[in-house]
XYZ file of N, CA and C in Angstrom:
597
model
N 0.819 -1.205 0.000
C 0.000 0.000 0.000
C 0.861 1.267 0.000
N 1.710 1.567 0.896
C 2.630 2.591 1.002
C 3.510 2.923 -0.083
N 3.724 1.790 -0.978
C 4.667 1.982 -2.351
C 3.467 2.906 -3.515
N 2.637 1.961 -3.062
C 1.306 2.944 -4.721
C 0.757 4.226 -4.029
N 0.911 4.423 -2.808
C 0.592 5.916 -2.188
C 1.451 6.868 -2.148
N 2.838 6.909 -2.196
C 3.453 7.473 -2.163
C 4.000 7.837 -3.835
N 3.386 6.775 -4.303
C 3.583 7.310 -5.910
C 2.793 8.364 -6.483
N 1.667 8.594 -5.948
C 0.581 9.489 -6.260
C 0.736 10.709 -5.864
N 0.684 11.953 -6.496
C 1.348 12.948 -5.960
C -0.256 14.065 -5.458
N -0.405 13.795 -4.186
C -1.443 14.074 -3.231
C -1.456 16.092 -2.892
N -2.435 16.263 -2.778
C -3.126 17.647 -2.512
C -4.058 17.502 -1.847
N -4.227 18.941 -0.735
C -5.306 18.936 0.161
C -5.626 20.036 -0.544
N -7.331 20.018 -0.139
C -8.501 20.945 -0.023
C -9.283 20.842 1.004
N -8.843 22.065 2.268
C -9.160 22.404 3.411
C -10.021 23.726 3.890
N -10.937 23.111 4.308
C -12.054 23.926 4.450
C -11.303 25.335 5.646
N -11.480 26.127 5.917
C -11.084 26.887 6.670
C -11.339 26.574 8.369
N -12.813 26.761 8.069
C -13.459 26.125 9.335
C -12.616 25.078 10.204
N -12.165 24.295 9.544
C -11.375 23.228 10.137
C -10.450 23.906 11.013
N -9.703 24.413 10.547
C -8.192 24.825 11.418
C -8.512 25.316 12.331
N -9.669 25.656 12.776
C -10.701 26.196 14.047
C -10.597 24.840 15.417
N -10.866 24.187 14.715
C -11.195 22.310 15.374
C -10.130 22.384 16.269
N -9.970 21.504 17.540
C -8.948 20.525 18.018
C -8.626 19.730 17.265
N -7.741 19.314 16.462
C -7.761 18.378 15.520
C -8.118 16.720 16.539
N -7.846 16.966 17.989
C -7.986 15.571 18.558
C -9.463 15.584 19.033
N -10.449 16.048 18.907
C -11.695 15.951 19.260
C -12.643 16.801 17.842
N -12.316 15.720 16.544
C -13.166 15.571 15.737
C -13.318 13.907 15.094
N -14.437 14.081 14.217
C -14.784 12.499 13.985
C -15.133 12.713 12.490
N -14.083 12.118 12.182
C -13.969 11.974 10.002
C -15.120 11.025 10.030
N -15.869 11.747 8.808
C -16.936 10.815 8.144
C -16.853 10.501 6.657
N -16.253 9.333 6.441
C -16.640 9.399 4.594
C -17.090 8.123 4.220
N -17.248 7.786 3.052
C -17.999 6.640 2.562
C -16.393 5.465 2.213
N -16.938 4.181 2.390
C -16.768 2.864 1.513
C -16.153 3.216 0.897
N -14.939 2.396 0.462
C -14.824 2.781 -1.273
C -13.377 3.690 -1.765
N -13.491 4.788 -0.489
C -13.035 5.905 -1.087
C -11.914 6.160 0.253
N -11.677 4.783 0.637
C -10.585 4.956 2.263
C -9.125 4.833 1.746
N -8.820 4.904 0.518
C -7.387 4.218 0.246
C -6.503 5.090 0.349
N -6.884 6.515 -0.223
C -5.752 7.441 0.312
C -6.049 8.472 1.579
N -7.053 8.065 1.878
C -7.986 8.467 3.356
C -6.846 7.860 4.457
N -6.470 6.927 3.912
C -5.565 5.806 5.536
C -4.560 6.418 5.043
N -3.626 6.550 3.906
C -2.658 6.757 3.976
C -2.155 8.699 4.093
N -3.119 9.607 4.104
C -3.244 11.298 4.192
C -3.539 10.895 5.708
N -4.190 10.395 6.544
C -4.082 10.569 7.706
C -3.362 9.791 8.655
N -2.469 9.000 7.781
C -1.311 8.116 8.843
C -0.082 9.007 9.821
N -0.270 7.955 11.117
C 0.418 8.677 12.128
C 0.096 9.807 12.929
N -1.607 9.903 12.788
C -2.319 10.969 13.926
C -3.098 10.042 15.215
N -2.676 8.691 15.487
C -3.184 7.711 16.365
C -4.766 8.088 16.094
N -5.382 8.269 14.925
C -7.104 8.152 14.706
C -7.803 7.034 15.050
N -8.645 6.562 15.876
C -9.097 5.398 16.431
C -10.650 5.302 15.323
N -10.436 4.305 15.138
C -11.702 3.398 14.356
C -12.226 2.486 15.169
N -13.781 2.010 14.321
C -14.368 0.611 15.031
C -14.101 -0.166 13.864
N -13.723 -1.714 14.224
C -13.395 -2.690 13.363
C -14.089 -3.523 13.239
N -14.473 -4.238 12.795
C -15.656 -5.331 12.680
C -15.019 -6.820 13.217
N -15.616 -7.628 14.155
C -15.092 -8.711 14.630
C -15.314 -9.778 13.662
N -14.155 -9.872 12.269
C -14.507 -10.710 11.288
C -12.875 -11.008 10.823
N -12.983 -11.672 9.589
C -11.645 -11.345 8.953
C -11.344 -10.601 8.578
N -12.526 -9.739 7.821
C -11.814 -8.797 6.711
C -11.488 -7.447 7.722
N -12.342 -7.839 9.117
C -11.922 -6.312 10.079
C -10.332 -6.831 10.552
N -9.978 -7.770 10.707
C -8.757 -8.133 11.226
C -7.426 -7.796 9.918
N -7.507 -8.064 8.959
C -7.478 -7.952 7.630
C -7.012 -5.815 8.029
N -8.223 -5.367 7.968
C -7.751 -3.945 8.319
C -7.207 -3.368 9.172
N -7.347 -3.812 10.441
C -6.761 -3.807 11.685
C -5.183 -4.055 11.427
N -4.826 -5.078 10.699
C -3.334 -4.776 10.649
C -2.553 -4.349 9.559
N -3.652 -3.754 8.717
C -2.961 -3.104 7.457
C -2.773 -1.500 7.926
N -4.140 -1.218 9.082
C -4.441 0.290 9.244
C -3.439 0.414 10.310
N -2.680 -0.696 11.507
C -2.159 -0.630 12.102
C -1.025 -0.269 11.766
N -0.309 -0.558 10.972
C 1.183 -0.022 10.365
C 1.252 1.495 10.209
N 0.127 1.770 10.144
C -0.194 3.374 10.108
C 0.096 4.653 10.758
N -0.114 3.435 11.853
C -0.828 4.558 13.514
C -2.189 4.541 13.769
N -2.932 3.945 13.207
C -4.328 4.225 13.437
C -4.700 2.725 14.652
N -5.439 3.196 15.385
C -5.920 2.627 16.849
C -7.251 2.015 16.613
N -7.698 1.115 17.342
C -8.903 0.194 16.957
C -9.894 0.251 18.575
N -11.181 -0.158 17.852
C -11.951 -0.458 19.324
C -13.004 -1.667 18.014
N -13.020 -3.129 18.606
C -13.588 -4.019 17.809
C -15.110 -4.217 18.285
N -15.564 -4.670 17.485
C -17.091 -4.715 17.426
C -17.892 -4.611 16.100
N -19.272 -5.127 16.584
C -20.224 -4.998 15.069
C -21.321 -3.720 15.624
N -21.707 -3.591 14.261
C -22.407 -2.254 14.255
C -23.710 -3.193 13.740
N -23.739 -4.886 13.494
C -24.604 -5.273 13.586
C -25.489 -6.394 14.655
N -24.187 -6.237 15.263
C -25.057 -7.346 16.473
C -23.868 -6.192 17.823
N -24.966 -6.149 18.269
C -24.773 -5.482 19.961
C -24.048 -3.782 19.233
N -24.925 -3.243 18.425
C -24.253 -1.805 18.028
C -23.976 -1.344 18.913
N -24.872 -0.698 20.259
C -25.145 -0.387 21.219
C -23.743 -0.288 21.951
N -23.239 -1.573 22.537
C -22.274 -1.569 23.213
C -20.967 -1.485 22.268
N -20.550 -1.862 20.913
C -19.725 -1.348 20.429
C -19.489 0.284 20.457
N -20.679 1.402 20.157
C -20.593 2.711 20.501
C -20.311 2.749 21.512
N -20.731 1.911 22.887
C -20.211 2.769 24.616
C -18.274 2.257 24.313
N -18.177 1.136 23.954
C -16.782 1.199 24.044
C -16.054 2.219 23.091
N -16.756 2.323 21.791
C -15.624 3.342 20.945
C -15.724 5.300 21.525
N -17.273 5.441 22.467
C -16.993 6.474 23.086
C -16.162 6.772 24.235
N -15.974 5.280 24.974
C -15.233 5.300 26.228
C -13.868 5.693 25.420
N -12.701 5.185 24.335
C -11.596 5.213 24.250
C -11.347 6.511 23.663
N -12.061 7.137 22.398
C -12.271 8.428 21.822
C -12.411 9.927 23.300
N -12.593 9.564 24.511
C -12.953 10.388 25.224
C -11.180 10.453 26.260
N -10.787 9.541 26.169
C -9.342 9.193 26.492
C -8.256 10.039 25.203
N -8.680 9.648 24.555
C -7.775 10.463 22.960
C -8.166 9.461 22.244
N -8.880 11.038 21.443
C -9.287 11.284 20.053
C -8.119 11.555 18.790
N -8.351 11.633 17.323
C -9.628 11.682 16.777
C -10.297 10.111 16.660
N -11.470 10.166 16.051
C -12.165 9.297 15.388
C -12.678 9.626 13.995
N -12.857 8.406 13.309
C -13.060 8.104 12.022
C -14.606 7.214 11.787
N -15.307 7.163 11.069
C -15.990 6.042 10.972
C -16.312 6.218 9.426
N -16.347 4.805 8.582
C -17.119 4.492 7.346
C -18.473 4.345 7.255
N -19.516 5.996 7.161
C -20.731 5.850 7.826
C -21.667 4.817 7.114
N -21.071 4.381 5.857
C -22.384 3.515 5.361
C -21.757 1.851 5.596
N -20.859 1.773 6.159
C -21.067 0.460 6.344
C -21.073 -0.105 7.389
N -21.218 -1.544 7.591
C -20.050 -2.121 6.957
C -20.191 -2.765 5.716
N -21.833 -3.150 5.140
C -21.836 -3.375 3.850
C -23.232 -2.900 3.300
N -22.808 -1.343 3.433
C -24.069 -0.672 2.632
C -25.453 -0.303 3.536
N -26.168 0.031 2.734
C -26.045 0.196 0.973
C -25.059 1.904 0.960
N -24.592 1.492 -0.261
C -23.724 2.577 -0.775
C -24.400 4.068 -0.334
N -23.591 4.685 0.175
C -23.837 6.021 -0.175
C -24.998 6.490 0.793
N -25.450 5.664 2.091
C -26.068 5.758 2.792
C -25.751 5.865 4.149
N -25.757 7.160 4.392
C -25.151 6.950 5.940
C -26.056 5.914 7.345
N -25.576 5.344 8.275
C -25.859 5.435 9.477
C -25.851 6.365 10.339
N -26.649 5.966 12.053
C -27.114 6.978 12.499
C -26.232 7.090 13.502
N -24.915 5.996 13.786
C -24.086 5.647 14.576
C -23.246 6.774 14.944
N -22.486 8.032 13.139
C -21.912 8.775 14.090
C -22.509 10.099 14.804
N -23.892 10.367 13.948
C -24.336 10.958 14.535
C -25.011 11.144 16.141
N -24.997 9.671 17.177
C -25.136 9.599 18.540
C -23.440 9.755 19.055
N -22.294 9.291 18.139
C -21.082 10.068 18.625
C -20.981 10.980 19.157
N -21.696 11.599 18.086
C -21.019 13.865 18.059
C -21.665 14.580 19.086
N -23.497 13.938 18.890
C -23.923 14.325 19.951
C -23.257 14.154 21.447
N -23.212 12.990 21.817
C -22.524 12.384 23.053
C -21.292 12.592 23.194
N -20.281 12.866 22.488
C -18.874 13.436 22.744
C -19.022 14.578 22.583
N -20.071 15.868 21.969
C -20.021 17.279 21.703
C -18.472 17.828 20.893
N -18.660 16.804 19.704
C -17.305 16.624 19.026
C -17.906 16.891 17.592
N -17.283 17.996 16.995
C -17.534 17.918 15.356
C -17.592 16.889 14.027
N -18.302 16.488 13.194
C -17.960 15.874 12.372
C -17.307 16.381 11.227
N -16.184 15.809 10.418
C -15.720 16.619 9.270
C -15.874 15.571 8.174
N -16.844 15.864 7.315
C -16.598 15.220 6.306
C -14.919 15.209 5.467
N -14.877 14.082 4.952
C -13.750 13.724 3.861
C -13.836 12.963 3.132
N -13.275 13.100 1.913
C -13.287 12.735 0.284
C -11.982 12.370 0.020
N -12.070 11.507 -0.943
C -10.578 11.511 -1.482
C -11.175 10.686 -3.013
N -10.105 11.577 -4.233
C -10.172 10.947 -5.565
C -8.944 10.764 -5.748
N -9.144 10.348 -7.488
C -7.266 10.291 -7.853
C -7.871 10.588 -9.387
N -6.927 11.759 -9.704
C -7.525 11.679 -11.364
C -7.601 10.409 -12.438
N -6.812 9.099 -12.032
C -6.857 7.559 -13.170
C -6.995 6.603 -11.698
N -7.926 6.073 -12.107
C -7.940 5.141 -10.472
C -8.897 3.947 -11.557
N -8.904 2.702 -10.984
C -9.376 1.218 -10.951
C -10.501 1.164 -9.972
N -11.531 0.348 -10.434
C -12.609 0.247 -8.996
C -12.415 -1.504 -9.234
N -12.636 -1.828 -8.121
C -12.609 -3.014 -7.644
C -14.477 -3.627 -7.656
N -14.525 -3.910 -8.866
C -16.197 -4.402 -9.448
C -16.451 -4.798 -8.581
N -15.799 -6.380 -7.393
C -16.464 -7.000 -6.846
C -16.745 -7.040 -5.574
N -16.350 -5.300 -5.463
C -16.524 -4.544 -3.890
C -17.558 -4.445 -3.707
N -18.930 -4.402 -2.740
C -20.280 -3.787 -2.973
C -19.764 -2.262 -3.147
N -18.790 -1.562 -2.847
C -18.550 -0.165 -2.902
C -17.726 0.270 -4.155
N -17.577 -0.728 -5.056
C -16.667 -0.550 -5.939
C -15.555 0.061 -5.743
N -14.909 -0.248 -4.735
C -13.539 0.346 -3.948
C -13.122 1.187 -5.284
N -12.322 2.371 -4.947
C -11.595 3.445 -5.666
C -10.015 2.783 -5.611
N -9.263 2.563 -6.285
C -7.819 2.471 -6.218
C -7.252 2.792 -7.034
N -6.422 4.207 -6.553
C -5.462 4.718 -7.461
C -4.846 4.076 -8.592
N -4.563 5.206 -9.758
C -3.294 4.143 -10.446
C -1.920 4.746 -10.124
N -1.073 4.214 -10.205
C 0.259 4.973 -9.975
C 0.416 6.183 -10.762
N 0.890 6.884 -10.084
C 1.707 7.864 -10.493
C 0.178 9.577 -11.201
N -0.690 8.830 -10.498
C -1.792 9.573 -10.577
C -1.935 10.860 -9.466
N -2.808 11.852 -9.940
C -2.916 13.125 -9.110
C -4.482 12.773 -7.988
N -3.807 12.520 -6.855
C -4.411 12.523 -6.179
C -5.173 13.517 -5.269
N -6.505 13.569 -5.105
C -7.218 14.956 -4.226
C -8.013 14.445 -2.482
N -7.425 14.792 -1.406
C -7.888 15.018 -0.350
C -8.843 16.091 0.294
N -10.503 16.048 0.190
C -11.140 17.028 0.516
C -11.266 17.074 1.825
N -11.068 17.734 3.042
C -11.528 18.017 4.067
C -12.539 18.821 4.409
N -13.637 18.651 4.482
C -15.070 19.574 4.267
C -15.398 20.499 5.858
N -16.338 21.385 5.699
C -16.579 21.878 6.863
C -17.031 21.226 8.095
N -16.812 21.243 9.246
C -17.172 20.586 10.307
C -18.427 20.932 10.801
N -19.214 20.107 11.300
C -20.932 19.337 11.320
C -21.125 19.650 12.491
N -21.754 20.299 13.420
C -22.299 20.209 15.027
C -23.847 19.705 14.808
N -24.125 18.276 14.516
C -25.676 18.313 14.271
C -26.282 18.352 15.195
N -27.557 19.018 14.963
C -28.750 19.558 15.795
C -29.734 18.582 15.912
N -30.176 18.447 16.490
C -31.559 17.833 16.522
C -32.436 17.437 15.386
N -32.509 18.461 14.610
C -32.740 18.395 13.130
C -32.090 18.076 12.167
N -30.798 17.673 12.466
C -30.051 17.365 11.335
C -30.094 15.286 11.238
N -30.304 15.175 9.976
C -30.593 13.737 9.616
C -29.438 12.855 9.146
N -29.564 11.572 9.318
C -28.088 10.949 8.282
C -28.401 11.050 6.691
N -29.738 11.628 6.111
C -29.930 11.878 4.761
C -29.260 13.577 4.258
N -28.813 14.456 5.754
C -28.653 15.283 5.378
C -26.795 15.229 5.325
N -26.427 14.143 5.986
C -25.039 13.931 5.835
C -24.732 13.102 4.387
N -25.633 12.833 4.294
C -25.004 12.040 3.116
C -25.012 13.064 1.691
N -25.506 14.090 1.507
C -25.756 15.187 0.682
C -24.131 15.463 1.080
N -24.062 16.472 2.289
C -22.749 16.712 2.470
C -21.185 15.986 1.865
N -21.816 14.409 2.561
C -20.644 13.615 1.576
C -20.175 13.604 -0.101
N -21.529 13.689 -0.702
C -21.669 13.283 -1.571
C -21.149 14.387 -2.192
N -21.047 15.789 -1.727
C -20.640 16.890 -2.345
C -19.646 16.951 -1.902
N -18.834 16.419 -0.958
C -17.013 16.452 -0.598
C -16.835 15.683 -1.516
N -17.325 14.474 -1.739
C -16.697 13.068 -2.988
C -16.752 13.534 -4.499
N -17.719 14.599 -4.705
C -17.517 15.446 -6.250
C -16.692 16.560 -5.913
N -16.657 17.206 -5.127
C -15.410 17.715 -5.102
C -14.048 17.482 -5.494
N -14.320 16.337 -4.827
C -12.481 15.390 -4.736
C -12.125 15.162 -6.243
N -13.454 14.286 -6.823
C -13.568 14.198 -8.128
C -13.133 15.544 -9.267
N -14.086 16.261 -8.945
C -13.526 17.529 -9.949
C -11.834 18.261 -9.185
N -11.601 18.013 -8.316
C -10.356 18.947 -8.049
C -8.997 18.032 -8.821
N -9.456 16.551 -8.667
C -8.381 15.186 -9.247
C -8.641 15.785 -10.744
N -9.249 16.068 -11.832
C -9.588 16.251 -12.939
C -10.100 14.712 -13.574
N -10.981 13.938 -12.740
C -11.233 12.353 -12.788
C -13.040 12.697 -13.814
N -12.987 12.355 -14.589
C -13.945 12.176 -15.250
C -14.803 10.967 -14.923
N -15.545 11.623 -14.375
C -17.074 10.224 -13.826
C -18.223 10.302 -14.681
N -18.593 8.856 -15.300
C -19.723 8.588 -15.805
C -20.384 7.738 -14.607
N -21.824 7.275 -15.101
C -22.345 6.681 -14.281
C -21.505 5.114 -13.351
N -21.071 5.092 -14.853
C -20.211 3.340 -14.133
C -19.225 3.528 -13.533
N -18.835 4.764 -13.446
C -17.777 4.925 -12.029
C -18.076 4.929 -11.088
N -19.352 5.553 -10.406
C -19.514 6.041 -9.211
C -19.821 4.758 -8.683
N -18.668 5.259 -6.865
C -18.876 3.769 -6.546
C -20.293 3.883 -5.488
């Protein structure tokens, strides 16, 4: 992973708002799909994730581990509940946090309501993030059609404005947000998307 990331010659697009943040008491939100230069733009800030008690979470756990990135294990489908009290107990010790709001398998492009009882309950911002690459491969037999760079491609990191949701704010209204950091990323990479790209 670190050899095809470091080949890609990476740019941020940073919302202003941000540099406002603690950077250790916010919680990255982005979609499936689109984590490949997401792990490697935020390696070595100890960002704690939830992992799924499976293979393929173990599988990430020690790929994301080489990183710096910190784990709290659990499903978001059996006992969600207590996976959130543990990933709020360790995030409240040191932060940041991360979560992949639509999964762990979908549907695409659909958030959960998981980080939104975070933000509330930690009184911690959410920041959306994006990431494209202007020539990238999708992985067909992802349900997310994973994004993967090609070498030596121009890669784009969006960091979007940070989220205090209200009472009124929905996971349909985060996913708008996402969806406009992930065309962002797209148009700033110069990545031309037709329908059969989008993952």
């Amino acid at each position: 992973m670190a050899g095809l990331a470091r080949s890609v010659r990476l740019s941020w697009s940073i919302a202003p708002a941000y540099g406002r943040e603690d950077p250790e008491r916010v919680l990255y939100a982005f979609w499936h799909g689109r984590q490949f230069l997401l792990i490697w733009g935020f390696r070595g800030r100890g960002v704690v994730t939830l992992v799924e008690k499976s293979w393929a979470g173990e599988i990430q756990r020690r790929v994301m581990g080489r990183f710096g990135y910190r784990f709290v294990r659990g499903s978001s489908k059996r006992r969600p509940a207590e996976a959130l009290v543990r990933l709020v107990r360790t995030l409240r010790k040191r932060g940041p946090g991360t979560l992949a709001v639509d999964g762990p398998k979908g549907p695409v492009h659909r958030s959960k309501a998981g980080i939104l009882h975070l933000s509330r309950t930690l009184g911690w911002p959410i920041v959306p993030v994006a990431a494209s690459s202007s020539r990238a491969l999708f992985i067909r037999e992802t349900w997310c059609r994973y994004l993967l760079p090609v070498p030596f491609s121009r890669g784009v990191i969006v960091v979007g404005e940070p989220i205090r949701p209200g009472e009124g704010f929905e996971t349909t209204d985060l996913d708008r947000t996402l969806n406009a950091a992930t065309a962002e990323a797209d148009r700033l990479a110069g990545r031309r998307v037709d329908a059969g790209d989008v993952c």
